[in-house]
């Protein structure tokens, strides 16, 4: 007999998994039962539409506005919205800043998100290998310029500190040795085109420059290696990688300070089964539905706006024209610019989202929903919804 799922549990599950939902969708999950509902939410992601721009390679601001609009509209319309909240998680962990990654185009960031979508539910090792060769990542963390004469440490440092082991599980010497191993991992424009001649629709691609690579033996975490691939395999096999990233997943999907027992249990599931198995374990775990974990997270601006637009029946947003530009700029005022986190550590999140100025921006945006009260379905968006006036309650900010 399938495990039961109550209606309040279904609204909680939809909010956490997808950051959007409506009453009939929650009811559909109830009818499915818990395990079938979770499997339905975690089905393979629907592909996002392709990106093509008329902007030049120098008009990166226009490209950023276009990819931001394209992603939000995909999140609003896709049948696999849980995959887009997962993309947001990987975007905040395996970060790249649009404004700091000079040379990279909108197409490069759009391709990076496609990788998050394609590999994000699978084994973390597969995603990590792909990110190590991702042109945006190589450009952002300066590995594209790293040569044996002067190894750049940025990628190696963040790989250890933020993407795998976390602080206190490696030494400065390990960073230096890893940086040597990744020398020669660089990029070029597809087809060997020159930046001055290529359109903005020509992406970068990974290339290994043997002449730039340091082929000598290195000692990394006590093991002898020569290549970046060997460094990656050591990190992918290390249990601490899954404790560190698994804790991040629990902070994103459960609560700001997850219990250590769940961290340890989740790490084992994450290492053996990948991200989809981890999320299935979490979403079917009795702890996920405990009262203390309901409304335990604060919605990021993207989650808030996507959830609210979806609740209001908005199918597409437009960042063109005066009103559209103001809406696009509101994300900066709220503290979350798509494709452009503030640092390699991603967004701080939590109460930072509700500082005075960002919070007032959220409330001011509510005026844009005037006239949509009849279509406003807030059953999933917030607990205790009772019409448009409920949006000023604290529950509207909680996930």
Short mmCIF file of N, CA, C and O in Angstrom, two decimals, residues 293-367:
data_model
loop_
_atom_site.label_atom_id
_atom_site.label_comp_id
_atom_site.label_asym_id
_atom_site.label_seq_id
_atom_site.Cartn_x
_atom_site.Cartn_y
_atom_site.Cartn_z
N UNK A 293 10.46 21.93 10.53
CA UNK A 293 11.14 22.18 9.25
C UNK A 293 10.21 22.81 8.22
O UNK A 293 10.64 23.14 7.13
N UNK A 294 8.96 22.95 8.56
CA UNK A 294 8.04 23.64 7.66
C UNK A 294 8.24 25.14 7.83
O UNK A 294 8.36 25.65 8.95
N UNK A 295 8.29 25.88 6.76
CA UNK A 295 8.54 27.33 6.81
C UNK A 295 9.86 27.65 7.51
O UNK A 295 10.00 28.68 8.16
N UNK A 296 10.83 26.77 7.35
CA UNK A 296 12.13 26.96 8.00
C UNK A 296 13.12 27.70 7.12
O UNK A 296 14.21 28.05 7.58
N UNK A 297 12.78 27.93 5.86
CA UNK A 297 13.67 28.60 4.92
C UNK A 297 13.03 29.90 4.44
O UNK A 297 11.80 30.02 4.39
N UNK A 298 13.86 30.86 4.07
CA UNK A 298 13.38 32.12 3.50
C UNK A 298 13.56 32.07 2.00
O UNK A 298 14.63 31.70 1.50
N UNK A 299 12.51 32.42 1.28
CA UNK A 299 12.58 32.38 -0.19
C UNK A 299 13.61 33.38 -0.70
O UNK A 299 13.64 34.54 -0.28
N UNK A 300 14.42 32.93 -1.63
CA UNK A 300 15.27 33.87 -2.34
C UNK A 300 14.40 34.70 -3.27
O UNK A 300 13.24 34.34 -3.54
N UNK A 301 14.89 35.83 -3.77
CA UNK A 301 14.09 36.63 -4.70
C UNK A 301 13.59 35.84 -5.91
O UNK A 301 12.45 36.00 -6.34
N UNK A 302 14.43 34.98 -6.48
CA UNK A 302 13.99 34.17 -7.62
C UNK A 302 12.87 33.23 -7.23
O UNK A 302 11.87 33.10 -7.95
N UNK A 303 13.02 32.55 -6.09
CA UNK A 303 11.97 31.63 -5.64
C UNK A 303 10.69 32.39 -5.32
O UNK A 303 9.58 31.91 -5.63
N UNK A 304 10.82 33.54 -4.71
CA UNK A 304 9.66 34.35 -4.36
C UNK A 304 8.91 34.79 -5.61
O UNK A 304 7.68 34.62 -5.70
N UNK A 305 9.63 35.34 -6.58
CA UNK A 305 8.96 35.87 -7.76
C UNK A 305 8.42 34.76 -8.67
O UNK A 305 7.30 34.87 -9.19
N UNK A 306 9.18 33.69 -8.87
CA UNK A 306 8.67 32.59 -9.68
C UNK A 306 7.42 32.00 -9.04
O UNK A 306 6.41 31.75 -9.72
N UNK A 307 7.47 31.77 -7.72
CA UNK A 307 6.31 31.21 -7.04
C UNK A 307 5.10 32.12 -7.11
O UNK A 307 3.97 31.66 -7.31
N UNK A 308 5.31 33.42 -6.97
CA UNK A 308 4.21 34.37 -6.99
C UNK A 308 3.64 34.53 -8.40
O UNK A 308 2.42 34.56 -8.60
N UNK A 309 4.52 34.66 -9.40
CA UNK A 309 4.03 34.73 -10.78
C UNK A 309 3.22 33.49 -11.14
O UNK A 309 2.17 33.59 -11.76
N UNK A 310 3.73 32.34 -10.77
CA UNK A 310 3.03 31.09 -11.10
C UNK A 310 1.68 31.03 -10.39
O UNK A 310 0.67 30.61 -10.99
N UNK A 311 1.64 31.46 -9.13
CA UNK A 311 0.38 31.47 -8.39
C UNK A 311 -0.64 32.42 -9.02
O UNK A 311 -1.85 32.21 -8.90
N UNK A 312 -0.14 33.45 -9.70
CA UNK A 312 -1.02 34.44 -10.33
C UNK A 312 -1.36 34.07 -11.77
O UNK A 312 -2.05 34.84 -12.45
N UNK A 313 -0.86 32.94 -12.25
CA UNK A 313 -1.16 32.53 -13.62
C UNK A 313 -0.34 33.23 -14.68
O UNK A 313 -0.67 33.19 -15.86
N UNK A 314 0.77 33.87 -14.28
CA UNK A 314 1.64 34.54 -15.24
C UNK A 314 2.45 33.47 -15.97
O UNK A 314 3.15 32.68 -15.34
N UNK A 315 2.36 33.45 -17.29
CA UNK A 315 3.04 32.42 -18.07
C UNK A 315 4.37 32.90 -18.64
O UNK A 315 5.28 32.09 -18.89
N UNK A 316 4.52 34.20 -18.84
CA UNK A 316 5.75 34.77 -19.40
C UNK A 316 6.00 36.13 -18.77
O UNK A 316 5.06 36.89 -18.52
N UNK A 317 7.27 36.43 -18.50
CA UNK A 317 7.64 37.79 -18.10
C UNK A 317 8.48 38.40 -19.21
O UNK A 317 9.11 37.69 -20.00
N UNK A 318 8.46 39.70 -19.27
CA UNK A 318 9.16 40.42 -20.34
C UNK A 318 10.04 41.50 -19.72
O UNK A 318 9.55 42.37 -19.00
N UNK A 319 11.33 41.42 -19.98
CA UNK A 319 12.27 42.39 -19.43
C UNK A 319 12.59 43.51 -20.41
O UNK A 319 13.54 44.27 -20.19
N UNK A 320 11.82 43.62 -21.48
CA UNK A 320 12.02 44.72 -22.43
C UNK A 320 11.05 45.85 -22.10
O UNK A 320 10.08 45.67 -21.39
N UNK A 321 11.30 47.01 -22.66
CA UNK A 321 10.46 48.18 -22.40
C UNK A 321 10.74 48.75 -21.02
O UNK A 321 11.49 48.20 -20.22
N UNK A 322 10.13 49.86 -20.74
CA UNK A 322 10.40 50.57 -19.49
C UNK A 322 10.00 49.75 -18.27
O UNK A 322 10.78 49.59 -17.33
N UNK A 323 8.79 49.19 -18.30
CA UNK A 323 8.32 48.40 -17.16
C UNK A 323 9.14 47.13 -17.01
O UNK A 323 9.48 46.72 -15.90
N UNK A 324 9.48 46.51 -18.14
CA UNK A 324 10.27 45.28 -18.09
C UNK A 324 11.67 45.51 -17.55
O UNK A 324 12.19 44.71 -16.76
N UNK A 325 12.29 46.62 -17.96
CA UNK A 325 13.62 46.94 -17.44
C UNK A 325 13.57 47.18 -15.93
O UNK A 325 14.48 46.76 -15.19
N UNK A 326 12.52 47.84 -15.47
CA UNK A 326 12.39 48.09 -14.03
C UNK A 326 12.23 46.77 -13.27
O UNK A 326 12.80 46.60 -12.17
N UNK A 327 11.50 45.83 -13.84
CA UNK A 327 11.32 44.53 -13.22
C UNK A 327 12.64 43.77 -13.17
O UNK A 327 13.00 43.17 -12.15
N UNK A 328 13.37 43.82 -14.25
CA UNK A 328 14.68 43.18 -14.32
C UNK A 328 15.63 43.77 -13.29
O UNK A 328 16.34 43.05 -12.57
N UNK A 329 15.62 45.09 -13.15
CA UNK A 329 16.50 45.76 -12.19
C UNK A 329 16.09 45.49 -10.74
O UNK A 329 16.91 45.59 -9.83
N UNK A 330 14.82 45.10 -10.54
CA UNK A 330 14.35 44.82 -9.19
C UNK A 330 15.08 43.62 -8.59
O UNK A 330 15.24 43.54 -7.36
N UNK A 331 15.54 42.69 -9.42
CA UNK A 331 16.27 41.55 -8.88
C UNK A 331 17.57 42.01 -8.23
O UNK A 331 17.98 41.48 -7.19
N UNK A 332 18.23 42.99 -8.81
CA UNK A 332 19.43 43.54 -8.18
C UNK A 332 19.08 44.21 -6.86
O UNK A 332 19.79 44.05 -5.85
N UNK A 333 17.96 44.94 -6.83
CA UNK A 333 17.54 45.61 -5.60
C UNK A 333 17.17 44.60 -4.51
O UNK A 333 17.35 44.87 -3.31
N UNK A 334 16.68 43.42 -4.92
CA UNK A 334 16.32 42.38 -3.95
C UNK A 334 17.52 41.54 -3.53
O UNK A 334 17.44 40.73 -2.61
N UNK A 335 18.65 41.69 -4.24
CA UNK A 335 19.86 41.01 -3.82
C UNK A 335 20.18 39.71 -4.53
O UNK A 335 21.06 38.97 -4.09
N UNK A 336 19.48 39.43 -5.64
CA UNK A 336 19.77 38.18 -6.37
C UNK A 336 19.64 38.42 -7.87
O UNK A 336 18.54 38.40 -8.42
N UNK A 337 20.78 38.59 -8.52
CA UNK A 337 20.80 38.75 -9.97
C UNK A 337 21.04 37.38 -10.59
O UNK A 337 22.05 36.74 -10.31
N UNK A 338 20.13 36.89 -11.43
CA UNK A 338 20.35 35.58 -12.05
C UNK A 338 21.67 35.55 -12.81
O UNK A 338 22.07 36.54 -13.43
N UNK A 339 22.36 34.43 -12.76
CA UNK A 339 23.64 34.21 -13.44
C UNK A 339 24.77 35.04 -12.85
O UNK A 339 25.87 35.02 -13.38
N UNK A 340 24.53 35.76 -11.76
CA UNK A 340 25.54 36.70 -11.28
C UNK A 340 25.56 36.79 -9.76
O UNK A 340 25.26 37.85 -9.19
N UNK A 341 25.91 35.70 -9.05
CA UNK A 341 26.02 35.79 -7.60
C UNK A 341 27.11 36.77 -7.19
O UNK A 341 27.99 37.09 -8.00
N UNK A 342 27.08 37.25 -5.96
CA UNK A 342 28.00 38.32 -5.55
C UNK A 342 29.45 37.89 -5.40
O UNK A 342 30.35 38.73 -5.40
N UNK A 343 29.69 36.58 -5.23
CA UNK A 343 31.06 36.09 -5.08
C UNK A 343 31.09 34.61 -5.41
O UNK A 343 30.05 33.99 -5.65
N UNK A 344 32.29 34.03 -5.37
CA UNK A 344 32.44 32.61 -5.65
C UNK A 344 31.75 31.76 -4.59
O UNK A 344 31.44 30.59 -4.83
N UNK A 345 31.45 32.33 -3.44
CA UNK A 345 30.74 31.61 -2.38
C UNK A 345 29.23 31.63 -2.58
O UNK A 345 28.49 31.08 -1.78
N UNK A 346 28.76 32.26 -3.65
CA UNK A 346 27.32 32.30 -3.90
C UNK A 346 26.62 33.36 -3.07
O UNK A 346 27.23 34.35 -2.64
N UNK A 347 25.33 33.15 -2.82
CA UNK A 347 24.54 34.10 -2.04
C UNK A 347 24.51 33.68 -0.58
O UNK A 347 24.42 32.48 -0.26
N UNK A 348 24.55 34.66 0.33
CA UNK A 348 24.45 34.34 1.75
C UNK A 348 23.08 33.78 2.10
O UNK A 348 22.96 32.84 2.89
N UNK A 349 22.03 34.35 1.52
CA UNK A 349 20.68 33.86 1.76
C UNK A 349 20.21 34.11 3.17
O UNK A 349 20.73 34.96 3.90
N UNK A 350 19.20 33.35 3.59
CA UNK A 350 18.66 33.48 4.93
C UNK A 350 18.09 34.86 5.19
O UNK A 350 17.44 35.46 4.33
N UNK A 351 18.35 35.39 6.37
CA UNK A 351 17.79 36.69 6.76
C UNK A 351 18.30 37.83 5.90
O UNK A 351 17.69 38.89 5.85
N UNK A 352 19.43 37.61 5.21
CA UNK A 352 19.95 38.66 4.32
C UNK A 352 18.95 39.02 3.24
O UNK A 352 18.92 40.16 2.76
N UNK A 353 18.12 38.05 2.85
CA UNK A 353 17.10 38.33 1.83
C UNK A 353 16.07 39.35 2.34
O UNK A 353 15.41 40.02 1.54
N UNK A 354 15.91 39.45 3.67
CA UNK A 354 14.86 40.30 4.23
C UNK A 354 15.41 41.55 4.91
O UNK A 354 14.75 42.14 5.77
N UNK A 355 16.61 41.96 4.52
CA UNK A 355 17.09 43.27 4.97
C UNK A 355 16.13 44.34 4.48
O UNK A 355 15.35 44.12 3.54
N UNK A 356 16.18 45.51 5.08
CA UNK A 356 15.14 46.51 4.87
C UNK A 356 14.91 46.85 3.39
O UNK A 356 13.79 46.76 2.89
N UNK A 357 15.95 47.22 2.67
CA UNK A 357 15.77 47.64 1.28
C UNK A 357 15.32 46.51 0.36
O UNK A 357 14.36 46.68 -0.40
N UNK A 358 15.96 45.32 0.41
CA UNK A 358 15.48 44.22 -0.43
C UNK A 358 14.03 43.82 -0.11
O UNK A 358 13.26 43.51 -1.02
N UNK A 359 13.68 43.83 1.16
CA UNK A 359 12.32 43.44 1.55
C UNK A 359 11.29 44.45 1.05
O UNK A 359 10.21 44.08 0.55
N UNK A 360 11.61 45.75 1.14
CA UNK A 360 10.69 46.77 0.63
C UNK A 360 10.50 46.62 -0.88
O UNK A 360 9.39 46.86 -1.39
N UNK A 361 11.55 46.23 -1.58
CA UNK A 361 11.41 46.00 -3.02
C UNK A 361 10.42 44.88 -3.29
O UNK A 361 9.57 44.97 -4.19
N UNK A 362 10.51 43.80 -2.51
CA UNK A 362 9.53 42.71 -2.65
C UNK A 362 8.10 43.22 -2.47
O UNK A 362 7.21 42.91 -3.27
N UNK A 363 7.89 43.97 -1.40
CA UNK A 363 6.54 44.45 -1.12
C UNK A 363 6.06 45.41 -2.20
O UNK A 363 4.87 45.39 -2.59
N UNK A 364 6.93 46.25 -2.71
CA UNK A 364 6.53 47.19 -3.77
C UNK A 364 6.12 46.46 -5.04
O UNK A 364 5.27 46.95 -5.79
N UNK A 365 6.73 45.30 -5.30
CA UNK A 365 6.39 44.54 -6.50
C UNK A 365 4.99 43.94 -6.44
O UNK A 365 4.43 43.57 -7.47
N UNK A 366 4.41 43.88 -5.24
CA UNK A 366 3.06 43.32 -5.12
C UNK A 366 2.03 44.14 -5.88
O UNK A 366 1.00 43.61 -6.30
N UNK A 367 2.31 45.44 -6.07
CA UNK A 367 1.37 46.28 -6.81
C UNK A 367 1.18 45.78 -8.23
O UNK A 367 0.13 45.99 -8.85
#
